[in-house]
Amino acid sequence: GEFFVLPRVFLVATVHERSVSWSNIYGSQSDETKFNQLVLKGLYKNFTKRLEDGKEPIVSENTREKQYSLFSQERINKQKEKTSQSDQFPIHENLHHVTTSLPIISA
């Protein structure tokens, strides 16, 4: 599976063991690992400073594209669900239309 952190989303997790993926990226003491740790620390520092200053967090283009893609897929799924429900119950929707368009006849 994939994991995305989207704008305006705050994640909290219970204490847990670090994953193999995390260990591969941050667990060694190579120069690349130290560099990644500094980049992550800088991003976090920038994020908290912008919050303190009342500014919006900076969102990468990659994150914006993921957010757009996920929201688009969600809209498509909702539309499919709506279409599926109307296919299952076509009489209900037609009945509503008929009953609201009938003239009222009083005796």
PDB file of C-alpha atoms in Angstrom:
ATOM      1  CA  GLY A   1       0.000   0.000   0.000  1.00  0.00           C
ATOM      2  CA  GLU A   2       0.865   3.637  -0.297  1.00  0.00           C
ATOM      3  CA  PHE A   3       0.938   6.226   2.455  1.00  0.00           C
ATOM      4  CA  PHE A   4       0.266   9.910   1.792  1.00  0.00           C
ATOM      5  CA  VAL A   5       0.291  12.889   4.117  1.00  0.00           C
ATOM      6  CA  LEU A   6      -2.030  15.493   2.682  1.00  0.00           C
ATOM      7  CA  PRO A   7      -2.260  19.234   3.333  1.00  0.00           C
ATOM      8  CA  ARG A   8      -4.146  20.258   6.468  1.00  0.00           C
ATOM      9  CA  VAL A   9      -3.944  16.713   7.839  1.00  0.00           C
ATOM     10  CA  PHE A  10      -2.356  16.006  11.210  1.00  0.00           C
ATOM     11  CA  LEU A  11      -1.413  12.415  11.923  1.00  0.00           C
ATOM     12  CA  VAL A  12      -0.919  10.799  15.296  1.00  0.00           C
ATOM     13  CA  ALA A  13       0.130   7.220  15.907  1.00  0.00           C
ATOM     14  CA  THR A  14       0.580   5.167  19.028  1.00  0.00           C
ATOM     15  CA  VAL A  15       4.127   4.193  19.911  1.00  0.00           C
ATOM     16  CA  HIS A  16       5.207   1.361  17.645  1.00  0.00           C
ATOM     17  CA  GLU A  17       8.321  -0.322  16.341  1.00  0.00           C
ATOM     18  CA  ARG A  18      10.019   1.360  13.428  1.00  0.00           C
ATOM     19  CA  SER A  19       9.433  -0.295  10.098  1.00  0.00           C
ATOM     20  CA  VAL A  20      12.089  -1.883   7.913  1.00  0.00           C
ATOM     21  CA  SER A  21      11.514   0.972   5.456  1.00  0.00           C
ATOM     22  CA  TRP A  22      12.175   3.561   8.175  1.00  0.00           C
ATOM     23  CA  SER A  23      15.306   1.705   9.267  1.00  0.00           C
ATOM     24  CA  ASN A  24      16.554   1.575   5.685  1.00  0.00           C
ATOM     25  CA  ILE A  25      16.163   5.342   5.310  1.00  0.00           C
ATOM     26  CA  TYR A  26      17.073   6.643   8.778  1.00  0.00           C
ATOM     27  CA  GLY A  27      18.606   3.729  10.687  1.00  0.00           C
ATOM     28  CA  SER A  28      22.161   3.706   9.382  1.00  0.00           C
ATOM     29  CA  GLN A  29      24.833   6.313  10.002  1.00  0.00           C
ATOM     30  CA  SER A  30      25.791   6.811   6.353  1.00  0.00           C
ATOM     31  CA  ASP A  31      26.243  10.313   4.945  1.00  0.00           C
ATOM     32  CA  GLU A  32      23.020   9.891   2.977  1.00  0.00           C
ATOM     33  CA  THR A  33      21.125   8.982   6.145  1.00  0.00           C
ATOM     34  CA  LYS A  34      22.539  11.955   8.023  1.00  0.00           C
ATOM     35  CA  PHE A  35      21.574  14.184   5.104  1.00  0.00           C
ATOM     36  CA  ASN A  36      18.005  12.767   5.076  1.00  0.00           C
ATOM     37  CA  GLN A  37      17.720  13.358   8.821  1.00  0.00           C
ATOM     38  CA  LEU A  38      18.839  16.986   8.425  1.00  0.00           C
ATOM     39  CA  VAL A  39      16.377  17.557   5.570  1.00  0.00           C
ATOM     40  CA  LEU A  40      13.543  16.080   7.632  1.00  0.00           C
ATOM     41  CA  LYS A  41      14.537  18.158  10.658  1.00  0.00           C
ATOM     42  CA  GLY A  42      14.618  21.297   8.486  1.00  0.00           C
ATOM     43  CA  LEU A  43      11.192  20.566   7.026  1.00  0.00           C
ATOM     44  CA  TYR A  44       9.746  20.069  10.503  1.00  0.00           C
ATOM     45  CA  LYS A  45      11.400  23.258  11.787  1.00  0.00           C
ATOM     46  CA  ASN A  46      10.019  25.214   8.823  1.00  0.00           C
ATOM     47  CA  PHE A  47       6.557  23.710   9.361  1.00  0.00           C
ATOM     48  CA  THR A  48       6.422  24.637  13.063  1.00  0.00           C
ATOM     49  CA  LYS A  49       7.846  28.138  12.438  1.00  0.00           C
ATOM     50  CA  ARG A  50       5.196  28.853   9.795  1.00  0.00           C
ATOM     51  CA  LEU A  51       2.470  27.669  12.204  1.00  0.00           C
ATOM     52  CA  GLU A  52       3.826  29.940  14.945  1.00  0.00           C
ATOM     53  CA  ASP A  53       3.813  32.863  12.491  1.00  0.00           C
ATOM     54  CA  GLY A  54       0.214  32.102  11.434  1.00  0.00           C
ATOM     55  CA  LYS A  55       1.225  31.141   7.904  1.00  0.00           C
ATOM     56  CA  GLU A  56      -0.010  28.249   5.809  1.00  0.00           C
ATOM     57  CA  PRO A  57       2.353  25.279   5.550  1.00  0.00           C
ATOM     58  CA  ILE A  58       4.228  24.875   2.279  1.00  0.00           C
ATOM     59  CA  VAL A  59       2.828  22.002   0.238  1.00  0.00           C
ATOM     60  CA  SER A  60       4.934  20.305  -2.417  1.00  0.00           C
ATOM     61  CA  GLU A  61       3.682  19.908  -5.971  1.00  0.00           C
ATOM     62  CA  ASN A  62       3.873  16.131  -5.541  1.00  0.00           C
ATOM     63  CA  THR A  63       1.580  16.301  -2.502  1.00  0.00           C
ATOM     64  CA  ARG A  64      -0.857  18.595  -4.330  1.00  0.00           C
ATOM     65  CA  GLU A  65      -1.008  16.121  -7.230  1.00  0.00           C
ATOM     66  CA  LYS A  66      -1.601  13.185  -4.851  1.00  0.00           C
ATOM     67  CA  GLN A  67      -4.350  15.129  -3.072  1.00  0.00           C
ATOM     68  CA  TYR A  68      -6.023  16.032  -6.367  1.00  0.00           C
ATOM     69  CA  SER A  69      -5.768  12.428  -7.552  1.00  0.00           C
ATOM     70  CA  LEU A  70      -7.233  11.013  -4.334  1.00  0.00           C
ATOM     71  CA  PHE A  71     -10.084  13.541  -4.254  1.00  0.00           C
ATOM     72  CA  SER A  72     -10.838  12.927  -7.929  1.00  0.00           C
ATOM     73  CA  GLN A  73     -10.966   9.178  -7.323  1.00  0.00           C
ATOM     74  CA  GLU A  74     -13.250   9.737  -4.337  1.00  0.00           C
ATOM     75  CA  ARG A  75     -15.637  11.806  -6.501  1.00  0.00           C
ATOM     76  CA  ILE A  76     -15.631   9.106  -9.181  1.00  0.00           C
ATOM     77  CA  ASN A  77     -16.369   6.410  -6.585  1.00  0.00           C
ATOM     78  CA  LYS A  78     -19.244   8.445  -5.109  1.00  0.00           C
ATOM     79  CA  GLN A  79     -20.698   9.007  -8.583  1.00  0.00           C
ATOM     80  CA  LYS A  80     -20.446   5.276  -9.354  1.00  0.00           C
ATOM     81  CA  GLU A  81     -22.140   4.500  -6.037  1.00  0.00           C
ATOM     82  CA  LYS A  82     -24.907   6.997  -6.777  1.00  0.00           C
ATOM     83  CA  THR A  83     -25.404   5.571 -10.276  1.00  0.00           C
ATOM     84  CA  SER A  84     -25.430   2.034  -8.899  1.00  0.00           C
ATOM     85  CA  GLN A  85     -28.071   2.957  -6.314  1.00  0.00           C
ATOM     86  CA  SER A  86     -30.270   4.659  -8.904  1.00  0.00           C
ATOM     87  CA  ASP A  87     -29.995   1.582 -11.146  1.00  0.00           C
ATOM     88  CA  GLN A  88     -31.180  -0.584  -8.243  1.00  0.00           C
ATOM     89  CA  PHE A  89     -34.115   1.667  -7.384  1.00  0.00           C
ATOM     90  CA  PRO A  90     -35.234   3.431 -10.594  1.00  0.00           C
ATOM     91  CA  ILE A  91     -38.901   3.450  -9.548  1.00  0.00           C
ATOM     92  CA  HIS A  92     -38.192   5.509  -6.425  1.00  0.00           C
ATOM     93  CA  GLU A  93     -36.580   8.384  -8.334  1.00  0.00           C
ATOM     94  CA  ASN A  94     -39.232   8.312 -11.057  1.00  0.00           C
ATOM     95  CA  LEU A  95     -42.002   8.159  -8.477  1.00  0.00           C
ATOM     96  CA  HIS A  96     -40.657  11.263  -6.737  1.00  0.00           C
ATOM     97  CA  HIS A  97     -40.632  13.105 -10.055  1.00  0.00           C
ATOM     98  CA  VAL A  98     -44.179  12.020 -10.901  1.00  0.00           C
ATOM     99  CA  THR A  99     -45.647  12.854  -7.489  1.00  0.00           C
ATOM    100  CA  THR A 100     -44.083  16.317  -7.399  1.00  0.00           C
ATOM    101  CA  SER A 101     -45.315  17.176 -10.882  1.00  0.00           C
ATOM    102  CA  LEU A 102     -48.951  15.997 -10.541  1.00  0.00           C
ATOM    103  CA  PRO A 103     -51.544  18.753 -10.286  1.00  0.00           C
ATOM    104  CA  ILE A 104     -53.545  18.958  -7.075  1.00  0.00           C
ATOM    105  CA  ILE A 105     -57.257  18.304  -7.700  1.00  0.00           C
ATOM    106  CA  SER A 106     -59.750  19.246  -5.078  1.00  0.00           C
ATOM    107  CA  ALA A 107     -63.355  17.955  -5.012  1.00  0.00           C
TER     108      ALA A 107
END
